[in-house]
XYZ file of C-alpha atoms in Angstrom:
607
model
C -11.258 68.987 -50.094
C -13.097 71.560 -48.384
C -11.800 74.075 -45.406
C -14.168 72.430 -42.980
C -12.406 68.633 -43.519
C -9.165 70.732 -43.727
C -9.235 72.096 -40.619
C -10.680 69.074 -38.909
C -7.169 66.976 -40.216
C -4.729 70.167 -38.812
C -6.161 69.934 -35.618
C -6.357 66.144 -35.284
C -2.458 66.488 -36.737
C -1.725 69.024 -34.459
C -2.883 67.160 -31.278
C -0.977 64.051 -32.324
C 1.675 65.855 -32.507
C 1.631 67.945 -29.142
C 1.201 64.064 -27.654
C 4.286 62.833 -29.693
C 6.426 65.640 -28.143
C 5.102 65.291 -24.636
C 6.024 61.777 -24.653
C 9.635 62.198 -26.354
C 9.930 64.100 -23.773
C 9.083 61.582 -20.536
C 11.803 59.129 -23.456
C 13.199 58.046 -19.539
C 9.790 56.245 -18.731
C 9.335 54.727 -22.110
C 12.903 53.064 -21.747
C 11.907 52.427 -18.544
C 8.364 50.759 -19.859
C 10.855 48.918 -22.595
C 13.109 47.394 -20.185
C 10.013 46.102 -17.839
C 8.048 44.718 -20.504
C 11.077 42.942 -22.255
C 11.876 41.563 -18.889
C 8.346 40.710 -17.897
C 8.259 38.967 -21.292
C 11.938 37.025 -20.654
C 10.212 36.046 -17.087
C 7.324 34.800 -18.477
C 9.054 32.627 -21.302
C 11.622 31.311 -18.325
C 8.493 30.324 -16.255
C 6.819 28.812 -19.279
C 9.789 26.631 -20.233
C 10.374 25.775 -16.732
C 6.537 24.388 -16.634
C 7.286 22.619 -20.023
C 9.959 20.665 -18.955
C 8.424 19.738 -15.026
C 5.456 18.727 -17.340
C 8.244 16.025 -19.416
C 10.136 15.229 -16.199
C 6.458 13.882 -14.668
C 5.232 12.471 -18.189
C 8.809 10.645 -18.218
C 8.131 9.403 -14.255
C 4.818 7.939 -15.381
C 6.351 5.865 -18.566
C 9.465 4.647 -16.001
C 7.152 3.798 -13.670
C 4.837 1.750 -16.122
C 7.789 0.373 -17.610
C 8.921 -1.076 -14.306
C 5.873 -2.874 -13.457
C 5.626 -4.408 -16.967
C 9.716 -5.185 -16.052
C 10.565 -3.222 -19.525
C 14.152 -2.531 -18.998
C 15.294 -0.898 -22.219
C 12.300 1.594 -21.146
C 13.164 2.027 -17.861
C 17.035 3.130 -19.652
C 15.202 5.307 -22.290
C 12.605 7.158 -19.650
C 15.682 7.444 -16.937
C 17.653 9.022 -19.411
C 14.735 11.655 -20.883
C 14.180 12.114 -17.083
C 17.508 13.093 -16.087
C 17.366 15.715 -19.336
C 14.493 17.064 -18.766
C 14.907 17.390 -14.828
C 18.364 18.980 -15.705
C 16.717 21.829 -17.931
C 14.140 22.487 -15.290
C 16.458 23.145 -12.130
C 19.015 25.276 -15.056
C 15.956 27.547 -15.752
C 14.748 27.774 -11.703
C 18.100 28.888 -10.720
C 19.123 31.832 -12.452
C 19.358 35.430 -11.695
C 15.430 35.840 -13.354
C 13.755 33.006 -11.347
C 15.681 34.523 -8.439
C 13.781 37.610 -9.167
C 10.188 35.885 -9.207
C 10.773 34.582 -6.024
C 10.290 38.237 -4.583
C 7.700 39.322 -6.348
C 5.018 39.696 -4.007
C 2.244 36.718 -3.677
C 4.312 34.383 -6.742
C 7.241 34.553 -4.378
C 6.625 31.652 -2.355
C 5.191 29.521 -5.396
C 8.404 29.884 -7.379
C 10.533 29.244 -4.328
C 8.474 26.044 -4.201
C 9.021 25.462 -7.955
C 12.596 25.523 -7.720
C 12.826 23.334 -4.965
C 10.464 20.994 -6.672
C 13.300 21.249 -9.853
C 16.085 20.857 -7.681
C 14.962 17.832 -6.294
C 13.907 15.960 -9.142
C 17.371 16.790 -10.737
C 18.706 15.043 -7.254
C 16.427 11.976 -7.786
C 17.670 11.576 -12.003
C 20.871 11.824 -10.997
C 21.581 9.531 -7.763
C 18.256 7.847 -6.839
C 17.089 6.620 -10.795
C 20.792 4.930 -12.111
C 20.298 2.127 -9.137
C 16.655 1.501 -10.164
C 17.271 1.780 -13.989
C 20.207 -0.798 -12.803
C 18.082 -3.311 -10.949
C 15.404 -3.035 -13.627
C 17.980 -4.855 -15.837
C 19.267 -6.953 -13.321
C 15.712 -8.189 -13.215
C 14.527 -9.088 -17.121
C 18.424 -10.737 -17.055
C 16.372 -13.107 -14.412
C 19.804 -12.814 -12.150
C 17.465 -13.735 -8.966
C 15.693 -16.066 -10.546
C 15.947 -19.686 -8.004
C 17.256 -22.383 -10.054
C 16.369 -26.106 -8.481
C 15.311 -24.290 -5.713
C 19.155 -22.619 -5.257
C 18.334 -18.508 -4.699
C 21.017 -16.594 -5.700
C 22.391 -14.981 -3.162
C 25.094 -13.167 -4.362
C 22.982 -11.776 -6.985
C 20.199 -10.279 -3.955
C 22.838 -9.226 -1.205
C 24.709 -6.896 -4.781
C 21.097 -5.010 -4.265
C 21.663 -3.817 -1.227
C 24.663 -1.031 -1.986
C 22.407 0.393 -5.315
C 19.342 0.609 -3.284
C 20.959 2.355 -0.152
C 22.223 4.713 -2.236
C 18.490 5.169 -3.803
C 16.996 5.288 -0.798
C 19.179 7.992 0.602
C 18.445 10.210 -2.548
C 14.790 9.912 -2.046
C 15.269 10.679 1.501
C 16.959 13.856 0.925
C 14.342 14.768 -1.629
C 11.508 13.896 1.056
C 13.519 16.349 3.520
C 13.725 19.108 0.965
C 10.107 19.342 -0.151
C 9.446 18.518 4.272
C 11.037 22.117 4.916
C 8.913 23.824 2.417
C 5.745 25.012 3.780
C 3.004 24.755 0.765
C 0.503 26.244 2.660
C 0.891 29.612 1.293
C 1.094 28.279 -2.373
C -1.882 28.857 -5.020
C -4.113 26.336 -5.287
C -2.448 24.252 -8.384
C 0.858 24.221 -7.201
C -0.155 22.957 -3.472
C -2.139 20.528 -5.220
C 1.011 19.256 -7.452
C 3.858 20.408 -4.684
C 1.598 17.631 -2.321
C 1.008 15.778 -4.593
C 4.697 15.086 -5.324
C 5.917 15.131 -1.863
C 3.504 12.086 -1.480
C 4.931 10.526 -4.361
C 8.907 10.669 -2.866
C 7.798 9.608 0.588
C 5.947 6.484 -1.137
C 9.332 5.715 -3.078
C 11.552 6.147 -0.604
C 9.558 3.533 1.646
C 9.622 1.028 -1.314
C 13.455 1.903 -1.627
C 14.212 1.077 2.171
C 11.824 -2.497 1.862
C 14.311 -3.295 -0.891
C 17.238 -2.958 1.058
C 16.168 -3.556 3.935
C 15.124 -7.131 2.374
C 18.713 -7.293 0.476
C 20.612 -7.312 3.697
C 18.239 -9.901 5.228
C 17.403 -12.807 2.703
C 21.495 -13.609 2.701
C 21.048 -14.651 6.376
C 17.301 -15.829 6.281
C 18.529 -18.188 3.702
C 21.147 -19.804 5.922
C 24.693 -18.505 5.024
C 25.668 -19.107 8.594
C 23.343 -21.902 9.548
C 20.237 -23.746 8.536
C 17.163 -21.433 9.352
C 13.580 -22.971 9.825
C 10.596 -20.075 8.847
C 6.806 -21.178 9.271
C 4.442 -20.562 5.940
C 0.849 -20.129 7.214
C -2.013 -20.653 4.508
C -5.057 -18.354 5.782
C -8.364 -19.411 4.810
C -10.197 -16.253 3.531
C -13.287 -17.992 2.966
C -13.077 -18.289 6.862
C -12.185 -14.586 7.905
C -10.058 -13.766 10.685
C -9.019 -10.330 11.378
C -5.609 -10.685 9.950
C -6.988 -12.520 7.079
C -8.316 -15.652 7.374
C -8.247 -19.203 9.638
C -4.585 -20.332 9.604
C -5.169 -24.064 8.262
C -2.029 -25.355 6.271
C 1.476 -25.365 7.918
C 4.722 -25.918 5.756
C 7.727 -25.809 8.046
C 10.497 -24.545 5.208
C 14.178 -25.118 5.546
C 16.446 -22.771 4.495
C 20.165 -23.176 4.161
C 22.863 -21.424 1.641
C 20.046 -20.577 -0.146
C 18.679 -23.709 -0.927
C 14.767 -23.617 0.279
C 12.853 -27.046 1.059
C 9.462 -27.771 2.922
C 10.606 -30.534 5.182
C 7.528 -30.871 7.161
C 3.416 -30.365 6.892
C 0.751 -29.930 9.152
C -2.565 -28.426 10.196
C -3.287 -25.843 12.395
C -6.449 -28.025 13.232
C -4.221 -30.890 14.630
C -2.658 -28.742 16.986
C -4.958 -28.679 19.665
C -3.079 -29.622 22.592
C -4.631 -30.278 25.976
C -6.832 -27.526 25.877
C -5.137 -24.673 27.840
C -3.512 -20.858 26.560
C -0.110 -21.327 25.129
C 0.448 -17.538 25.908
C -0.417 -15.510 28.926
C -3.162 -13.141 27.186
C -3.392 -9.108 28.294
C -6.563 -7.979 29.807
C -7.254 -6.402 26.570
C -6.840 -9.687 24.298
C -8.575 -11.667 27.034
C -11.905 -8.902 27.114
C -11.938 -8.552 22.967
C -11.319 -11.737 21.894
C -11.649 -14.178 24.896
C -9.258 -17.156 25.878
C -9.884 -18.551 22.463
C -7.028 -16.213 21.143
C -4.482 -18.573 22.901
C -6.676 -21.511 23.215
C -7.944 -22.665 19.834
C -5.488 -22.818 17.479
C -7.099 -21.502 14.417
C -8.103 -18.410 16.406
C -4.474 -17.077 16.832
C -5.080 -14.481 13.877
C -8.309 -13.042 15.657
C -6.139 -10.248 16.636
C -4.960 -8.246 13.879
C -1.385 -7.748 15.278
C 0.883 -10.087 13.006
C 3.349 -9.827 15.416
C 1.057 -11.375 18.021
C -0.225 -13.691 15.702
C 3.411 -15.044 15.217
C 3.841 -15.295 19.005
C 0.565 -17.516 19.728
C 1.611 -19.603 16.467
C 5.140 -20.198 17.656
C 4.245 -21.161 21.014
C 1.559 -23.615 20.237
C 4.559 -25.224 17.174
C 6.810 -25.696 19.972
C 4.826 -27.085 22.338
C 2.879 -29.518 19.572
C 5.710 -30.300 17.061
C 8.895 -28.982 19.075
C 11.885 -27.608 17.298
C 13.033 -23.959 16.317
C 11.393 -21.019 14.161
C 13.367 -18.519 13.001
C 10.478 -17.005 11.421
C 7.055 -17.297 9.891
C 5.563 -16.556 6.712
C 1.519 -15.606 6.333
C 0.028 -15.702 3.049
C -3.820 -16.691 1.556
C -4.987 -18.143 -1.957
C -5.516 -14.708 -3.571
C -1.934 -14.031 -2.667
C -1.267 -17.331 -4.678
C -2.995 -16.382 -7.329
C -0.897 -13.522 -8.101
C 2.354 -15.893 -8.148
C 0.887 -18.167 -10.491
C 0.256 -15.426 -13.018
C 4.192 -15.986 -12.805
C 4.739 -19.276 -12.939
C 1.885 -20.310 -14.863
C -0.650 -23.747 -14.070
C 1.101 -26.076 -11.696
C 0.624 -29.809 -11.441
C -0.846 -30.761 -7.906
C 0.082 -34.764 -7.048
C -3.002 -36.882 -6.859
C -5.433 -33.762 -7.878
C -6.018 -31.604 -10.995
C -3.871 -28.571 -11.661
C -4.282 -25.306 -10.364
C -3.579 -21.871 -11.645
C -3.999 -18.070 -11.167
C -7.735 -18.643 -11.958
C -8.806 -20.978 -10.186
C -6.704 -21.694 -7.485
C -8.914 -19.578 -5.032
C -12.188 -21.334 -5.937
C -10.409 -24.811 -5.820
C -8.611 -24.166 -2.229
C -11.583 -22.454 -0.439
C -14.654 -23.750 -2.144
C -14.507 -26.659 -4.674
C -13.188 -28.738 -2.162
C -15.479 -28.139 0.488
C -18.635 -28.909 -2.248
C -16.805 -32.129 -3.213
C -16.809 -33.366 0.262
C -16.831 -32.997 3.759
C -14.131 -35.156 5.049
C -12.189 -32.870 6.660
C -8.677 -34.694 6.110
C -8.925 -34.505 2.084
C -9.721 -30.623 2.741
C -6.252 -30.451 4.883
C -4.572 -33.113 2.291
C -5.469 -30.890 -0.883
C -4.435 -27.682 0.816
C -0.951 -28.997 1.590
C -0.687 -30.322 -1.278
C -1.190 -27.207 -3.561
C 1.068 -25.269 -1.283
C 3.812 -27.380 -2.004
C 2.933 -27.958 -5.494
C 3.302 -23.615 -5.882
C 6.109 -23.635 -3.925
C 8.398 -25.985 -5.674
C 7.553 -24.523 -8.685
C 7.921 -21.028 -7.833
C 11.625 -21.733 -6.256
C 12.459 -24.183 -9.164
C 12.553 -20.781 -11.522
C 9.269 -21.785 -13.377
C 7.444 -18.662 -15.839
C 8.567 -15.626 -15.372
C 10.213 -14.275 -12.788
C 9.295 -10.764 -12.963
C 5.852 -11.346 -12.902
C 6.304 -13.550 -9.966
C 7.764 -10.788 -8.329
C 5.007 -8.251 -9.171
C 2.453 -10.379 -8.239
C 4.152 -11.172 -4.733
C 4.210 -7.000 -4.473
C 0.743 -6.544 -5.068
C -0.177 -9.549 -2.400
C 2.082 -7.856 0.233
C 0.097 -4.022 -0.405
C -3.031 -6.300 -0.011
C -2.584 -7.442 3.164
C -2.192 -10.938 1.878
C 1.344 -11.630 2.704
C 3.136 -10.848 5.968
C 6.017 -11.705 7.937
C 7.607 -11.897 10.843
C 11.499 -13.288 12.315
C 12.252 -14.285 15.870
C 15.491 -12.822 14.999
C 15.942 -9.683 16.464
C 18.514 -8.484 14.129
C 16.051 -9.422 10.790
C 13.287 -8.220 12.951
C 14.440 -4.498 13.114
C 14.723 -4.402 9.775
C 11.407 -5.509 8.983
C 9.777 -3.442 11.534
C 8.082 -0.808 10.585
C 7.595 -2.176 6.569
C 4.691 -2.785 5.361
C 5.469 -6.561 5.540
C 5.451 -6.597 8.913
C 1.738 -6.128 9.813
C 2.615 -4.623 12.599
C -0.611 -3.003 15.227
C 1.675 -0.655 17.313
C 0.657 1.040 19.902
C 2.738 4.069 19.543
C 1.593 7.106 17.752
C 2.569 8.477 14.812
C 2.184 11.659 13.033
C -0.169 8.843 10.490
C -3.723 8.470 11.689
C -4.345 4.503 11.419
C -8.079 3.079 10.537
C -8.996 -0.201 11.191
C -11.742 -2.467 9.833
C -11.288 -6.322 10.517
C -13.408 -8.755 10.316
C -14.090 -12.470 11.584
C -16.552 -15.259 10.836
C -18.928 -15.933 13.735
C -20.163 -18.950 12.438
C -18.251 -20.868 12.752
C -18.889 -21.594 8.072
C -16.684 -21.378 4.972
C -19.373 -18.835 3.931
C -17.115 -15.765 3.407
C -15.926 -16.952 0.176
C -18.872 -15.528 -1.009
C -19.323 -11.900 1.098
C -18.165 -9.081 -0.880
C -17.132 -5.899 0.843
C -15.823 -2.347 0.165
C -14.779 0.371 2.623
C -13.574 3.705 2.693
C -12.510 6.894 4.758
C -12.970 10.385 4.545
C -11.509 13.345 6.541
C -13.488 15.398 7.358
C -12.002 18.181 9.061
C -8.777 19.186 11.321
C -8.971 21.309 14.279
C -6.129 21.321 16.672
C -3.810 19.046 15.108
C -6.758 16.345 15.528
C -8.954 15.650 12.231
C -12.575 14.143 12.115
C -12.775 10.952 9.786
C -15.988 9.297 8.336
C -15.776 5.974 7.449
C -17.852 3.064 5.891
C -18.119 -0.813 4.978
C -20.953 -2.366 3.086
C -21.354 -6.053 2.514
C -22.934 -8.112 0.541
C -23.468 -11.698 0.987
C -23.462 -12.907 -2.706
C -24.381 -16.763 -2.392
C -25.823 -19.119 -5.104
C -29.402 -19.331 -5.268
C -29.241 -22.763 -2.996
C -27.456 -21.380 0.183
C -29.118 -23.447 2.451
C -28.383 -26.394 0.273
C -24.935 -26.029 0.646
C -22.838 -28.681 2.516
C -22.367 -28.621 6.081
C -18.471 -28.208 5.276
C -19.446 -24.664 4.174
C -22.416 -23.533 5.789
C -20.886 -25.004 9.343
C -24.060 -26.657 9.897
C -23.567 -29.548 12.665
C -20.514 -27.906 14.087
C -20.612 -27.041 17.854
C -21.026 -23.660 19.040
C -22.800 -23.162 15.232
C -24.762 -19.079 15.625
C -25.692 -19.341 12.254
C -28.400 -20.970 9.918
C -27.670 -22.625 6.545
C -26.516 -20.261 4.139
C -26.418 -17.261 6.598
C -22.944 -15.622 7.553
C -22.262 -14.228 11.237
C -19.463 -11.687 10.906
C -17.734 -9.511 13.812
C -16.487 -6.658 12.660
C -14.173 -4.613 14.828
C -13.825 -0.910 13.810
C -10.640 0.668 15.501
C -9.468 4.355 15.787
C -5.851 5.963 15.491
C -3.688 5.566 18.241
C -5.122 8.213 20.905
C -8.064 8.901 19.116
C -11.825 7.786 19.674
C -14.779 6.379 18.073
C -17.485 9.434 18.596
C -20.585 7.438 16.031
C -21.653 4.252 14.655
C -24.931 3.517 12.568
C -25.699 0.030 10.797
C -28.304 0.728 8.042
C -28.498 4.578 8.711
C -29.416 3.404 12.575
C -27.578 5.165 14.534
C -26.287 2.537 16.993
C -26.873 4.624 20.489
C -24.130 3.721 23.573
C -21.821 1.822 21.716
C -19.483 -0.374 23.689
C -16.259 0.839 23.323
C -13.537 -1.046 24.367
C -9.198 -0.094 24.142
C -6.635 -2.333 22.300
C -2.968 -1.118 21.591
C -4.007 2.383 22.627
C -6.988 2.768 19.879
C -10.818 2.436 20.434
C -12.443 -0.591 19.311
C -16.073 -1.128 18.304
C -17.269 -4.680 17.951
C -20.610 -4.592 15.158
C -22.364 -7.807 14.180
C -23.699 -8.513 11.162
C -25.668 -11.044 10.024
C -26.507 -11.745 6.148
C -28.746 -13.843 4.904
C -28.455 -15.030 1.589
C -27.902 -12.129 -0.824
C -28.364 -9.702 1.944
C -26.628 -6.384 2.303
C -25.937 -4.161 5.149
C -23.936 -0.923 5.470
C -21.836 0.126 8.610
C -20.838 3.564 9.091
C -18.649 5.550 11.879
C -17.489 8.780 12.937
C -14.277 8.784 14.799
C -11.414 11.112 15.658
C -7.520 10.799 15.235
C -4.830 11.103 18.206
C -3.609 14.636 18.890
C -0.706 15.553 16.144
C -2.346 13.414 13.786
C -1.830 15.492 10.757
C -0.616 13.052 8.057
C -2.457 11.730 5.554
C -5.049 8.609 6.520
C -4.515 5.009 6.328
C -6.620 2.680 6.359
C -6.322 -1.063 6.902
C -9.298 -3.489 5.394
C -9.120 -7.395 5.990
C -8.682 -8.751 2.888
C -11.164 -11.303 1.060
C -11.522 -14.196 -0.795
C -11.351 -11.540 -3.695
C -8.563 -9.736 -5.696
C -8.483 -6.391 -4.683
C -8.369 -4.311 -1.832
C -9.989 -1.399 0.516
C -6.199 -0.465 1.861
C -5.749 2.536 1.289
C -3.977 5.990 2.012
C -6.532 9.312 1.819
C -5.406 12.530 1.618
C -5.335 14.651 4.883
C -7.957 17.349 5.891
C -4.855 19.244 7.287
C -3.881 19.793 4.035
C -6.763 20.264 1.942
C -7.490 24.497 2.174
């Protein structure tokens, strides 16, 4: 080795060394550096394992969830119970002296804060608001509500009503937990989530209350204390009325000590009367939708109040038919569809059996093609009715699929109610069930988009529509909304060649030629809110009429398609003041499965 390299490796030893003493002696800060980074490191593995197990609790929610649709009730036990550990683990980890730490750490405070909340409540939920659910899961594959001989057990439902108060109130508190926190201030992906959830509770505790809500009712809807009468309406999609469709078919169904029975049948059609109102009609109803409304019997469901709907039907049953309502039932063929997946093909007296697919097509099309006699349309109608209906309260198929498929028909817009009661009535109110068009505003910006046949035709069994809305913006508690419909009138290649039982040909006060469809559409804002644009085709429609109903503007568009013709409406409108919520939107549902409901995230939330 030569001097040069010698000295080279002294002095490169020698500065090493000079470092090695400086830093012995600064041994305070390097015990001090130890003590961060093994805490920084304990931190981050608390965090990580926190994440881990939120990540199982929501995997876990999504498996319970599917389980209860598919009514799996040993996997409803099995997910409740990985649920509950998981949830456990995550509040033990985000409430400890180290996650109290990250809370005041500058800029992460606020998002761990919201993490532990977010723990904390889903611990709640596993503990108090799953156990009823996982309970009523089981109560429901044991078919314990299942109607035998048309006998509903009502024991069995009015036993619901303690579990899901107590599953309700869970959910509430969760929903008033997460309310308090303000995610605004959060990063990005845990707004996103801590929203996300929020959403999530809110939606489940609204479900909760509809079950018990409906728990403490059915005992006394199904006569305990004295025969009760309710009114089933069939609405005729391929007829559109705002609410749904024409109300044709009338079963008056007796209910007493839970044995259900339709004693009597009708048709809307036969209920003309002597030609005047059977309501008085507010200056509003009478400028929108004319004296038809209360006039014309199968124009009661113009409006697309359910409420009202069940006032103008009740008034015109008592003064036709006479005798008592309790209540009234509104459902349509898609709606029937979904039962039958329960109770599988029923035999129809006098007529071939129907079943989940082809019920629709029989009740608002086959018929009409076979013939136009209106009285075997009106005969085969009732008669499938009460073909479903005796089989679906004699405990045919399966139950839980009935169920599911009576669900999906009520979040559709296909299956409403209403009860003269005012004791049922308040518990209803405000469900989704009740169909309610209130003119009181909310913190939840309503959209409407209904739509009626201006034929008069049974052409809207083929028109195919699908809308949307989109906020845009939210300045001063008000947000900006774009919306849209497009239809599509998809009719065989002989339209005009259908019968005049379809295309309405021949019928007074006909707008229409063969195979064409009239629709008016009516476009309604939020309560205290306003329609600011409309534009059919990309036309931007300039002036348009706007009119008030129930506190909201209304826009009436029509449309008319000729045989596979399209057209596109689209509108700009803003919410009422304090409208900050997220967006719904109401769609009137088709002769189609499927819907346009829907509920859109706010622009007061998206940053």
């Amino acid at each position: 080795m030569s001097p040069e390299v010698r000295r080279r490796r002294g002095t490169r030893l020698q500065r090493f060394g000079r470092k090695l003493r400086r830093l012995l002696r600064r041994r305070s800060t390097l015990v001090g550096l130890g003590v961060l980074g093994v805490g920084l490191l304990w931190s981050v593995w608390v965090a990580v394992s926190a994440a881990q197990h939120l990540q199982e609790v929501d995997r876990q929610a999504q498996i319970l969830r599917a389980a209860l649709i598919r009514g799996d009730a040993d996997g409803v036990r099995q997910a409740t119970e990985r649920y509950q550990e998981a949830a456990d683990s995550a509040e033990s980890r985000t409430s400890g002296f180290t996650w109290t730490l990250l809370e005041a750490v500058p800029l992460l405070g606020d998002d761990a804060e919201g993490v532990a909340t977010v723990a904390r409540v889903l611990a709640d939920i596993g503990r108090d608001g799953l156990p009823p659910v996982a309970k009523a899961a089981e109560l429901v594959q044991a078919e314990s509500f299942q109607p035998v001989n048309g006998v509903f057990p009502i024991d069995q439902i009015t036993g619901m009503a303690g579990p899901a108060e107590q599953s309700e109130a869970a959910f509430d508190d969760a929903a008033s937990a997460l309310a308090k926190i303000d995610s605004s201030h959060f990063i990005a992906p845990i707004r996103e989530r801590y929203d996300e959830l929020s959403a999530l509770v809110i939606d489940a505790r609204t479900t909760l209350g509809s079950t018990y809500r409906a728990a403490k009712i059915i005992p006394q809807m199904m006569g305990t204390d004295r025969p009760r009468f309710y009114l089933m309406v069939l609405q005729n999609n391929a007829e559109l009325r705002s609410s749904g469709g024409l109300p044709g078919a009338l079963s008056l169904v007796r209910m007493h000590k839970g044995k259900v029975d339709i004693v009597e049948q009708t048709d809307m059609s036969e209920l003309a009367g002597d030609g005047t109102s059977v309501v008085k009609l507010t200056p509003e109803e009478r400028g929108i939708f004319g004296p038809i409304l209360g006039v014309v019997p199968i124009n009661a469901t113009l409006t697309p109040d359910f409420v009202r709907a069940a006032d103008i039907i009740r008034a015109r049953w008592e003064r036709e038919v006479g005798g008592r309502l309790d209540g009234m039932f509104f459902f349509d063929p898609v709606a029937v569809a979904y039962l039958l997946r329960g109770t599988g093909p029923v035999e129809v007296p006098r007529y071939p059996p129907v079943s989940a697919r082809n019920v629709v097509s029989a009740v608002e099309n086959d018929v009409y093609l076979l013939t136009n006699d209106r009285a075997v349309h009106t005969d085969y109608q009732q008669a499938v009715a009460e073909a479903v209906f005796d089989a679906f309260t004699a405990g045919r198929g399966n139950t839980t699929e009935s169920i599911r498929g009576l669900v999906t028909g009520v979040q559709e817009g296909r299956i409403r109610m209403h009860s003269f009661e005012p004791e049922s009535q308040s518990e209803i109110a405000g469900t989704m069930i009740a169909g309610e068009f209130s003119d009181q505003a909310t913190d939840v910006p309503q959209v409407g988009i209904y739509i009626n046949d201006g034929g008069p035709s049974k052409m809207q069994y083929y028109l195919k529509y699908d809308a949307e809305v989109v906020p845009r913006s939210c300045i001063g508690g008000r947000q900006a909304l774009a919306g849209s419909i497009s239809f599509h009138s998809d009719t065989p290649a002989n339209a005009e060649d259908l019968p005049p039982s379809i295309t309405g040909e021949g019928i007074r006060g006909q707008r229409t030629e063969p195979g064409d469809q009239l629709l008016v559409v009516y476009l309604t804002s939020p309560v205290g809110g306003k329609l600011t644009s409309l534009s059919i085709d990309g036309q931007r429609v300039v002036n348009p009429v706007i009119e008030e109903l129930a506190g909201r503007s209304l826009a009436r568009v029509g449309v008319l398609l000729e045989p596979q013709g399209r057209h596109r409406v689209d509108f700009v409108m803003d919410s009422g003041v304090g409208q900050e919520a997220d967006v719904d939107l109401a769609v009137t549902p088709g002769a189609f499965p499927g819907t346009s409901n829907a509920t859109v995230p706010s622009a007061c939330r998206i940053r």
